[in-house]
mmCIF file of N, CA and C in Angstrom:
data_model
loop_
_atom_site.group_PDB
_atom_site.id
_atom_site.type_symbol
_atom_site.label_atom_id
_atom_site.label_comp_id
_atom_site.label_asym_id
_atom_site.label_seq_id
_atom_site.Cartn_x
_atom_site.Cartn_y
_atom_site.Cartn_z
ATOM 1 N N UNK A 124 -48.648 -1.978 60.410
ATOM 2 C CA UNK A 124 -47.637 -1.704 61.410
ATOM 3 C C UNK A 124 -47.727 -2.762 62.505
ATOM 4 N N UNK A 125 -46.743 -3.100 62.939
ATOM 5 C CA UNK A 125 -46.182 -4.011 63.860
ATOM 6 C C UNK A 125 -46.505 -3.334 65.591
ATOM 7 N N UNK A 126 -47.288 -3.096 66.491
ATOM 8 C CA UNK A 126 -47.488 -2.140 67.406
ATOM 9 C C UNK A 126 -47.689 -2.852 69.012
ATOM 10 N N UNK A 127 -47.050 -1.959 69.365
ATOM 11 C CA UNK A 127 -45.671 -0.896 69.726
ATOM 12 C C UNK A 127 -44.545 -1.645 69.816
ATOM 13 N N UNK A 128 -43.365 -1.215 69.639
ATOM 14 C CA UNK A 128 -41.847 -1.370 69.421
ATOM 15 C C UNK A 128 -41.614 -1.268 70.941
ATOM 16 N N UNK A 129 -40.778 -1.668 71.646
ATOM 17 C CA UNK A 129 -40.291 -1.754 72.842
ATOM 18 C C UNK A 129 -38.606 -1.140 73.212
ATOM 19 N N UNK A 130 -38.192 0.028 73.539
ATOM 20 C CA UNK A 130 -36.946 0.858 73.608
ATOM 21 C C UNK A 130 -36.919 0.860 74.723
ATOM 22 N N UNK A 131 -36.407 0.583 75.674
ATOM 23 C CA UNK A 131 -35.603 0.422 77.334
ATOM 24 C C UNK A 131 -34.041 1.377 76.834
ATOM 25 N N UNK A 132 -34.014 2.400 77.531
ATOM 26 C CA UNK A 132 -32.667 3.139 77.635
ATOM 27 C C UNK A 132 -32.384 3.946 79.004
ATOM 28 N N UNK A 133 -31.014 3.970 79.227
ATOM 29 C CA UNK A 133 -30.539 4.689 80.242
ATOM 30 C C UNK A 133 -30.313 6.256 79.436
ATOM 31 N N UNK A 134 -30.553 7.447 80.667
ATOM 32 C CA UNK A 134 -30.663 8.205 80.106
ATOM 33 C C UNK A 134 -30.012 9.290 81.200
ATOM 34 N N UNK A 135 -28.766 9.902 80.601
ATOM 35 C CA UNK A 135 -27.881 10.530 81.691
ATOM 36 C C UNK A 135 -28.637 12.035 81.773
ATOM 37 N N UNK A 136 -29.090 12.284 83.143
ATOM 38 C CA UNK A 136 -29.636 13.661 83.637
ATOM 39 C C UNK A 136 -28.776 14.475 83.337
ATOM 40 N N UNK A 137 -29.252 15.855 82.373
ATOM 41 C CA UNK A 137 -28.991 16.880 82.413
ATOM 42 C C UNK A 137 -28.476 16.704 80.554
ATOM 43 N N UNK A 138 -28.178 15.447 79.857
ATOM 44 C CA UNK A 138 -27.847 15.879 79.237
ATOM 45 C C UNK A 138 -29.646 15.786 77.942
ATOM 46 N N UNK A 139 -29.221 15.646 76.165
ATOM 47 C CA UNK A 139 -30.375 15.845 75.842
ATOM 48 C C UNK A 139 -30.081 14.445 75.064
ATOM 49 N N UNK A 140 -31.523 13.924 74.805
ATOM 50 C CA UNK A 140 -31.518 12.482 74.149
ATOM 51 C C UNK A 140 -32.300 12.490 73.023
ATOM 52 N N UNK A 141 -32.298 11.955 72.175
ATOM 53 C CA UNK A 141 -32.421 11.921 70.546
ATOM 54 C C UNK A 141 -32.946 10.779 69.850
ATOM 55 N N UNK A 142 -34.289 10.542 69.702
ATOM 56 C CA UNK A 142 -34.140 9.652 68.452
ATOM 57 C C UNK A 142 -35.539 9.674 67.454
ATOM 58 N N UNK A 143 -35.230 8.738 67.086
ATOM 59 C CA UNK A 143 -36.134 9.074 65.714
ATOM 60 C C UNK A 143 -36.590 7.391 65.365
ATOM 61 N N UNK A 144 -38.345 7.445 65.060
ATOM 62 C CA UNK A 144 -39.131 6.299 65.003
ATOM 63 C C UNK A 144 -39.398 6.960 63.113
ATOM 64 N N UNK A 145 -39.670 5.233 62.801
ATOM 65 C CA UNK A 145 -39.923 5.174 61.260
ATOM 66 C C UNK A 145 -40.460 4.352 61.000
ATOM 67 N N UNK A 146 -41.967 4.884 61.639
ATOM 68 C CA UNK A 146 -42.826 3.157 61.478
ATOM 69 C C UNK A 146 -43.423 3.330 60.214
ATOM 70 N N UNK A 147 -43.118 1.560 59.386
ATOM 71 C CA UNK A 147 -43.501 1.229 58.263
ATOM 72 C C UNK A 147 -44.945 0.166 58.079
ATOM 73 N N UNK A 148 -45.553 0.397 56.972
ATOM 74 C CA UNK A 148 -46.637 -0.554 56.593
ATOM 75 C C UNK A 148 -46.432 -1.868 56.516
ATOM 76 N N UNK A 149 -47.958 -2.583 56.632
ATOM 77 C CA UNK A 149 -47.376 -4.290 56.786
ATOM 78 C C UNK A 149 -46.566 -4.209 55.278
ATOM 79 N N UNK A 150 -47.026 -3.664 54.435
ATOM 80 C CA UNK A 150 -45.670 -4.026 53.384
ATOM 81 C C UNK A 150 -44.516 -3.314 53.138
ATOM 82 N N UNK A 151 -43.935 -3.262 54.390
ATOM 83 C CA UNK A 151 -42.534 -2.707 54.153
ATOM 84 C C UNK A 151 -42.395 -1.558 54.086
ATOM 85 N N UNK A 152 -43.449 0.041 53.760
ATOM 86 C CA UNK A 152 -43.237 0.671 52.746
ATOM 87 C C UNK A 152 -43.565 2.203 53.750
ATOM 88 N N UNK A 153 -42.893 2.873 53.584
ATOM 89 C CA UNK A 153 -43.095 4.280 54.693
ATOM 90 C C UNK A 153 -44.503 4.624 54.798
ATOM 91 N N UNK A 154 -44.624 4.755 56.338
ATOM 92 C CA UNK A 154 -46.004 5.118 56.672
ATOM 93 C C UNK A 154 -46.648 6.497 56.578
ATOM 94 N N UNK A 155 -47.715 6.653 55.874
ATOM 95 C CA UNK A 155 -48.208 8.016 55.482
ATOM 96 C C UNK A 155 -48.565 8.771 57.047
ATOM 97 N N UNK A 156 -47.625 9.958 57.695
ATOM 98 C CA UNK A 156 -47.895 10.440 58.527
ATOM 99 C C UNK A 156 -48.755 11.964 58.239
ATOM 100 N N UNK A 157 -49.500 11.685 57.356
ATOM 101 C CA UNK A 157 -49.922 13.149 56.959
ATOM 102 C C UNK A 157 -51.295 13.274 58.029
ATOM 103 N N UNK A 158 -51.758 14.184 58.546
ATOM 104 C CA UNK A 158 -53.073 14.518 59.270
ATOM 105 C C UNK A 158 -52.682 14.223 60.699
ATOM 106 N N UNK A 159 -51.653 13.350 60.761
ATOM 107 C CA UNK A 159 -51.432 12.748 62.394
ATOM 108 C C UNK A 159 -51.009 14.026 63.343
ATOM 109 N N UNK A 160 -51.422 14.183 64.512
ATOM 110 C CA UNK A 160 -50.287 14.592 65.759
ATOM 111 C C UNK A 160 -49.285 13.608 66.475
ATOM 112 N N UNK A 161 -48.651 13.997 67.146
ATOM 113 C CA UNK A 161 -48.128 13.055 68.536
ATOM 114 C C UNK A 161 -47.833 13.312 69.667
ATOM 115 N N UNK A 162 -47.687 12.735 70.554
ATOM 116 C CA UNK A 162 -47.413 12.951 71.357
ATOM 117 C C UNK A 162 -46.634 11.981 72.311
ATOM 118 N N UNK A 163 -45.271 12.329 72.852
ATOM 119 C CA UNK A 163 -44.273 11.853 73.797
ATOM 120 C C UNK A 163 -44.220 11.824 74.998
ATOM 121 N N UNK A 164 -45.196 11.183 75.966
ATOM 122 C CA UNK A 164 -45.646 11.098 77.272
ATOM 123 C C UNK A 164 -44.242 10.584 78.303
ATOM 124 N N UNK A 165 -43.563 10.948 79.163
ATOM 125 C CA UNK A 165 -42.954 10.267 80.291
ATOM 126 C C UNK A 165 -44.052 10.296 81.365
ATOM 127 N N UNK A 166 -43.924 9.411 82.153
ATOM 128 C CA UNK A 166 -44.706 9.371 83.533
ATOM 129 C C UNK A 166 -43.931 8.454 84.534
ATOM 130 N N UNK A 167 -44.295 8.554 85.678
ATOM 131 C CA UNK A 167 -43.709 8.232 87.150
ATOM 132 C C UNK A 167 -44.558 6.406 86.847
ATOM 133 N N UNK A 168 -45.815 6.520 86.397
ATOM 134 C CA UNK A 168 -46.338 5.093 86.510
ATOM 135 C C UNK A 168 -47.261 4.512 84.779
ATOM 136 N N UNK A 169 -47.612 3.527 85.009
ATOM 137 C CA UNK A 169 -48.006 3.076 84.144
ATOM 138 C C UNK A 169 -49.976 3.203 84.443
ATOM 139 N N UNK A 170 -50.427 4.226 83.768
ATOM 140 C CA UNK A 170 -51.821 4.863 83.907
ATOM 141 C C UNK A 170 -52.181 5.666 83.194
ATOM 142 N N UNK A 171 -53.742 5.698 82.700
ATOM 143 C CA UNK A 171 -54.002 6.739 81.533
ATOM 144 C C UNK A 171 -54.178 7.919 83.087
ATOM 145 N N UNK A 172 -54.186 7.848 84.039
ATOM 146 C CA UNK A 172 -53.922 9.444 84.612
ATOM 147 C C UNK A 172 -53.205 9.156 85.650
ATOM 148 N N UNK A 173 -51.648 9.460 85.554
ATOM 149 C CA UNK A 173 -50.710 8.877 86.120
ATOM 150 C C UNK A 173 -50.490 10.175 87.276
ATOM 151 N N UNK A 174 -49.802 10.414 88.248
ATOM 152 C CA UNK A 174 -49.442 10.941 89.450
ATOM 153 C C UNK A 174 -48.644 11.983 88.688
ATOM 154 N N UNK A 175 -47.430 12.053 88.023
ATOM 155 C CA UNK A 175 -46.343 12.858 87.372
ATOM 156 C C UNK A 175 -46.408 12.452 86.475
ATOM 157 N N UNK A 176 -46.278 13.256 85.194
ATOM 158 C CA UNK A 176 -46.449 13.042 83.493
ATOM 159 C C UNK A 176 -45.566 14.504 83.300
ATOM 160 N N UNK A 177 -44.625 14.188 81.903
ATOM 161 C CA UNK A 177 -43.764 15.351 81.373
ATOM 162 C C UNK A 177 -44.032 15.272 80.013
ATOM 163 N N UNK A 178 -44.160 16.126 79.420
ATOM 164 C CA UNK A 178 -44.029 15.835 77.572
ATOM 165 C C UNK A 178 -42.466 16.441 76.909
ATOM 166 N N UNK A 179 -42.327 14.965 76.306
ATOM 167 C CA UNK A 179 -40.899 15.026 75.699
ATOM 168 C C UNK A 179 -41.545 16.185 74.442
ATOM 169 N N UNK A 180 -40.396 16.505 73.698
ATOM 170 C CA UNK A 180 -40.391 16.564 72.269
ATOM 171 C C UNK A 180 -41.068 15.628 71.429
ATOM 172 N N UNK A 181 -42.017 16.472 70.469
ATOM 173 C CA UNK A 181 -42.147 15.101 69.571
ATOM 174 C C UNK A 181 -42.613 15.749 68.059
ATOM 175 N N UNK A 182 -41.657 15.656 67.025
ATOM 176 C CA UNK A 182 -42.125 16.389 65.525
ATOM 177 C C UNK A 182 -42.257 15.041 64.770
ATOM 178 N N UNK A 183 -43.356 15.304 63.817
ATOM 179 C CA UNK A 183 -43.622 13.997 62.347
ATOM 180 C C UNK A 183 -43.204 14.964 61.326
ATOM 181 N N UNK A 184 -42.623 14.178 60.545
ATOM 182 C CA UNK A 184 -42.285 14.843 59.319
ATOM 183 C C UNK A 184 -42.804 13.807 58.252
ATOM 184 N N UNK A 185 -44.370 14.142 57.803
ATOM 185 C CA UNK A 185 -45.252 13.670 57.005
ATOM 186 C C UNK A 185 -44.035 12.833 55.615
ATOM 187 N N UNK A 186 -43.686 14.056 55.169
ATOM 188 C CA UNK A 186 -43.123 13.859 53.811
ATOM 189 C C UNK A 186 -41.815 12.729 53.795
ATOM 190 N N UNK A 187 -41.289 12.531 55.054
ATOM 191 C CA UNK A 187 -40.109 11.763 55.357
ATOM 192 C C UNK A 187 -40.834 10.282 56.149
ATOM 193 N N UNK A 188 -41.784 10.422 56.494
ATOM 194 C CA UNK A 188 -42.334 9.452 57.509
ATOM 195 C C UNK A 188 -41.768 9.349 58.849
ATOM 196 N N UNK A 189 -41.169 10.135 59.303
ATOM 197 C CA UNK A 189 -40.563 9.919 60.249
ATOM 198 C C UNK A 189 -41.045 10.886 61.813
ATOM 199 N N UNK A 190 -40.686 10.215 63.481
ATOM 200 C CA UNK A 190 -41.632 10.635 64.448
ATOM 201 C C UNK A 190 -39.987 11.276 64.795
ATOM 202 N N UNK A 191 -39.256 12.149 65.124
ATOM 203 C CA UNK A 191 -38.150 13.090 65.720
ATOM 204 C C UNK A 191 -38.713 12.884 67.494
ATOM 205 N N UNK A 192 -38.422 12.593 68.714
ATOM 206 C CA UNK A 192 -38.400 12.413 69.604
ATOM 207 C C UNK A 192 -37.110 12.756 70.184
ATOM 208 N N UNK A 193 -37.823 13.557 71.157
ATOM 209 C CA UNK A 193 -36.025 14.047 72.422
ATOM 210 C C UNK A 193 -36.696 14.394 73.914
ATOM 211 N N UNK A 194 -35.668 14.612 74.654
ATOM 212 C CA UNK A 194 -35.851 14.692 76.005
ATOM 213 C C UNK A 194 -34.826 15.470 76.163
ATOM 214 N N UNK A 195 -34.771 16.995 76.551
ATOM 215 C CA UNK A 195 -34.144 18.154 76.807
ATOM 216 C C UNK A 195 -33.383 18.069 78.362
ATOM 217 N N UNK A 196 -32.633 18.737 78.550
ATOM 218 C CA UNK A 196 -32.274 18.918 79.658
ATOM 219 C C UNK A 196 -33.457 19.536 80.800
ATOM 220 N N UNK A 197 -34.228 20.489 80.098
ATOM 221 C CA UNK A 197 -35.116 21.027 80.823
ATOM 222 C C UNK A 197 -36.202 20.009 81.432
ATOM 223 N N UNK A 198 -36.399 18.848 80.566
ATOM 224 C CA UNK A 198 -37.424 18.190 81.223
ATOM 225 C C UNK A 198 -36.395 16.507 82.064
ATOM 226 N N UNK A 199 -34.894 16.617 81.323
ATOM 227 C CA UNK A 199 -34.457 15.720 81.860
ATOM 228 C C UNK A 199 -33.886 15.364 83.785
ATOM 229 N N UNK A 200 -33.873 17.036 83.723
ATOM 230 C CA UNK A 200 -33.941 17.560 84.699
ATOM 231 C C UNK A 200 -34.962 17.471 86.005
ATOM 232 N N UNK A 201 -36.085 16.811 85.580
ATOM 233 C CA UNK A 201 -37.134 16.393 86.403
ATOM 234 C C UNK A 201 -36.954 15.328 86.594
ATOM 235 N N UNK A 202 -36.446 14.509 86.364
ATOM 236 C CA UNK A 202 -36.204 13.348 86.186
ATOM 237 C C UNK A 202 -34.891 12.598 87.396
ATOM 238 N N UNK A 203 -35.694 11.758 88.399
ATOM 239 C CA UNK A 203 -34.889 11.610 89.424
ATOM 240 C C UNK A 203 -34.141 10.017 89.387
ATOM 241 N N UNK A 204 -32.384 10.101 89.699
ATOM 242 C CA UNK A 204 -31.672 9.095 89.006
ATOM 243 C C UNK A 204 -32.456 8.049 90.215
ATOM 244 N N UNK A 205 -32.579 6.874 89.845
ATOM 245 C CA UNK A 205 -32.511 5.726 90.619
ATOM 246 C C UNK A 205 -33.828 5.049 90.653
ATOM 247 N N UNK A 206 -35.058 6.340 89.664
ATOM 248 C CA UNK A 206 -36.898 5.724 89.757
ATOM 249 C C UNK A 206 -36.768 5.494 88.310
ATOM 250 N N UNK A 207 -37.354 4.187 87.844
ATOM 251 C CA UNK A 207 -37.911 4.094 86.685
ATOM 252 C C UNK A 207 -38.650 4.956 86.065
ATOM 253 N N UNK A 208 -39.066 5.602 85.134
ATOM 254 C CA UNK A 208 -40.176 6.136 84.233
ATOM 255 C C UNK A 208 -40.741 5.699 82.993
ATOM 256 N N UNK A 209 -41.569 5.588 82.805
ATOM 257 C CA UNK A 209 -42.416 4.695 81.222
ATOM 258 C C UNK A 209 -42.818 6.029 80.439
ATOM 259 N N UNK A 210 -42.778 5.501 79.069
ATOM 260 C CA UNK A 210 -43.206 6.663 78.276
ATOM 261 C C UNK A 210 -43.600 6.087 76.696
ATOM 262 N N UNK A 211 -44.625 6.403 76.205
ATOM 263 C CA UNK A 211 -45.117 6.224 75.075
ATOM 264 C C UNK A 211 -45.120 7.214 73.919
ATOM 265 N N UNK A 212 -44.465 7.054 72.953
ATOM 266 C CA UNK A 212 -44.825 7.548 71.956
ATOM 267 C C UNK A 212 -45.996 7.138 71.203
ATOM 268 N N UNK A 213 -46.805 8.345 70.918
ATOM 269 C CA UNK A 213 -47.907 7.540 69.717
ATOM 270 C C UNK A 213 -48.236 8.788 68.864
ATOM 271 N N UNK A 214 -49.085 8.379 67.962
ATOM 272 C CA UNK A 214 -49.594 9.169 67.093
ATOM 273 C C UNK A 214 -50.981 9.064 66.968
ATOM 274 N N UNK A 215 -52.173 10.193 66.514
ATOM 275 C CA UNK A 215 -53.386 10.044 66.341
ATOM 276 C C UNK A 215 -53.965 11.110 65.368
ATOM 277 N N UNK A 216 -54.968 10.832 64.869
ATOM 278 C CA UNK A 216 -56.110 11.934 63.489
ATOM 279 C C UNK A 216 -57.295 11.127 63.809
ATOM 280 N N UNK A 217 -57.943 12.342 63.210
ATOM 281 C CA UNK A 217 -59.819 11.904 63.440
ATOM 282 C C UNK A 217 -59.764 12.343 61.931
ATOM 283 N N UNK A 218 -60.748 11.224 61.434
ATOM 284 C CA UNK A 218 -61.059 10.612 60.140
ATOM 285 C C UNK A 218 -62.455 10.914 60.578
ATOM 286 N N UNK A 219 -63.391 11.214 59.252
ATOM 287 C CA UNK A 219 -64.935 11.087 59.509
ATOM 288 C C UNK A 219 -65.081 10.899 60.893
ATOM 289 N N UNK A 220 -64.950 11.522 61.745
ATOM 290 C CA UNK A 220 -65.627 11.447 63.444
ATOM 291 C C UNK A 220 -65.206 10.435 64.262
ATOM 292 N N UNK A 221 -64.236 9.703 63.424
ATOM 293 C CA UNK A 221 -63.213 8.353 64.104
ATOM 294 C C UNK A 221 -62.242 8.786 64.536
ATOM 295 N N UNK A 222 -61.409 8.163 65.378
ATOM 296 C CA UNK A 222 -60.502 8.895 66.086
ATOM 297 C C UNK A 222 -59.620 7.889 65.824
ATOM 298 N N UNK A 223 -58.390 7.618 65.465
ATOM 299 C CA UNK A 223 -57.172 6.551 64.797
ATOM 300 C C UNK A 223 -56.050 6.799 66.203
ATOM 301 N N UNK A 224 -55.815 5.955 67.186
ATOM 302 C CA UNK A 224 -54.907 6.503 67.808
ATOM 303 C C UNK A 224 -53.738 4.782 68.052
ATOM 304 N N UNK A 225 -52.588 4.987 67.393
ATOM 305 C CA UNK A 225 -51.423 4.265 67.284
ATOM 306 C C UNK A 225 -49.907 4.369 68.222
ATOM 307 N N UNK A 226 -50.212 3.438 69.439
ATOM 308 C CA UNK A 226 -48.604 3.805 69.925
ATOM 309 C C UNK A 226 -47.546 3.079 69.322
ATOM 310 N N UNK A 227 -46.328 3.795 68.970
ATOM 311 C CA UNK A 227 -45.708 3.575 67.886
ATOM 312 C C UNK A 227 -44.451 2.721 69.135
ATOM 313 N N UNK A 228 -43.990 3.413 70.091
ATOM 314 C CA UNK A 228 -42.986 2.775 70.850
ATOM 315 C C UNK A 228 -43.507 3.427 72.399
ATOM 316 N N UNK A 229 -42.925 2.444 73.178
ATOM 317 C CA UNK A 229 -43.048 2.350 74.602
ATOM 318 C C UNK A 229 -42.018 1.831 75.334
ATOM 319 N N UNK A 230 -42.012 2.273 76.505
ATOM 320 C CA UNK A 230 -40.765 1.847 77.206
ATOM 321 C C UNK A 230 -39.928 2.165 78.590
ATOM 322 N N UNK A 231 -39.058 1.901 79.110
ATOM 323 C CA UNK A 231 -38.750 2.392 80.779
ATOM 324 C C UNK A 231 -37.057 3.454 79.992
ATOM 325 N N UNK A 232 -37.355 4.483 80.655
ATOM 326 C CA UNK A 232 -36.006 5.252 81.278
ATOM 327 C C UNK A 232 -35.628 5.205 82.683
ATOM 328 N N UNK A 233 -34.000 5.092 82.750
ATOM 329 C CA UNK A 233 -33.888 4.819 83.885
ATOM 330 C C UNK A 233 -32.533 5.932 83.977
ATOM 331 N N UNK A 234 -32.970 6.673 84.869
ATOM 332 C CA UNK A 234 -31.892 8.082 84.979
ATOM 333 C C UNK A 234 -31.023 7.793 85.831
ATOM 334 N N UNK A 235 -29.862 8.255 85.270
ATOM 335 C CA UNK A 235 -28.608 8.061 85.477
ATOM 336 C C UNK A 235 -27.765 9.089 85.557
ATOM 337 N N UNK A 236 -26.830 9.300 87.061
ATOM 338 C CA UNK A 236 -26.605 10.512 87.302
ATOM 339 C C UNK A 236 -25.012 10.589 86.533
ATOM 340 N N UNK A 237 -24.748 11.646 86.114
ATOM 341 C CA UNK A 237 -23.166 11.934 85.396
ATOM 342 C C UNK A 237 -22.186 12.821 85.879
ATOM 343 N N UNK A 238 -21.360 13.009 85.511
ATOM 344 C CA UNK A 238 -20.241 14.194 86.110
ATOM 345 C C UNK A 238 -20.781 15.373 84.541
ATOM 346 N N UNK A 239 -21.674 16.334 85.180
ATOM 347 C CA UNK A 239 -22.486 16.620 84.164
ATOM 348 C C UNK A 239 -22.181 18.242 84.942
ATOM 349 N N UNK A 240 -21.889 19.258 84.241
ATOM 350 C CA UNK A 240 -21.896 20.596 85.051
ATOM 351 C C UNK A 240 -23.358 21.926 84.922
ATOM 352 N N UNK A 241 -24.086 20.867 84.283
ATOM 353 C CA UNK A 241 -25.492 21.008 83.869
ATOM 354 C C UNK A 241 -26.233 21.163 84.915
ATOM 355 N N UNK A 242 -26.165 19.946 85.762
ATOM 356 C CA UNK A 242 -27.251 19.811 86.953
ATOM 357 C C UNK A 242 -26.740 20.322 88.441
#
C-alpha cells in the first residue's frame, strides 16, 4: 500500500458525508481487511492528544475490501464553519503481540455553512 492518500473536502454543516476507501496491495490486488478495526478521527489540531477530537463513522467490509466512512449530521454539527479540522482514517490488528497500525487517508475539512433547515 501506497500510505496515506491525501482527501481535502468542503463539507456543508448539518448535512451527512459519504465515502468509501479501497486500499490495494503493492500489486494492484484488494487488500485483505480481515482481523483489522478502524477508526475515523476528526480533530481541532494536528496531535496524538489533540484539544477536540470527534469519531466519524467508520465500517470495513473484510470480504469487499473496502473502509465505508461518513460524518453524520450529529457529529457534523460540532463542527464550526470557518476552522479547519484534520482527520485520519486508519486501520489496525495485533498479530503475535505486534500491533500493525496503517493510516489509510488523511486530510483537512473545512465547514461550510448552507441554507440547511437542519442546523
Amino acid at each position: 500500500m501506497s500510505l496515506p492518500a491525501n482527501y481535502d473536502f468542503d463539507y456543508y454543516i448539518g448535512d451527512t458525508k459519504e465515502f468509501v476507501v479501497a486500499p490495494m496491495s503493492s500489486g494492484n490486488q484488494t487488500y485483505d481487511l480481515t482481523g483489522f478495526t478502524g477508526a475515523f478521527v476528526i480533530s481541532n489540531e494536528k496531535s496524538p492528544n489533540p484539544e477536540w477530537s470527534v469519531d466519524g463513522v467508520i465500517e470495513l467490509n473484510a470480504m469487499e475490501g473496502t473502509v465505508y466512512c461518513a460524518i453524520f449530521p450529529s457529529v457534523g454539527l460540532q463542527l464550526n464553519q470557518g476552522t479547519p479540522y484534520f482527520y485520519d482514517v486508519e486501520i489496525r490488528k495485533t498479530v503475535s503481540g505486534k500491533e500493525y497500525v496503517y493510516t489509510l487517508l488523511r486530510g483537512t475539512i473545512t465547514p461550510v455553512m448552507g441554507v440547511n433547515k437542519s442546523v
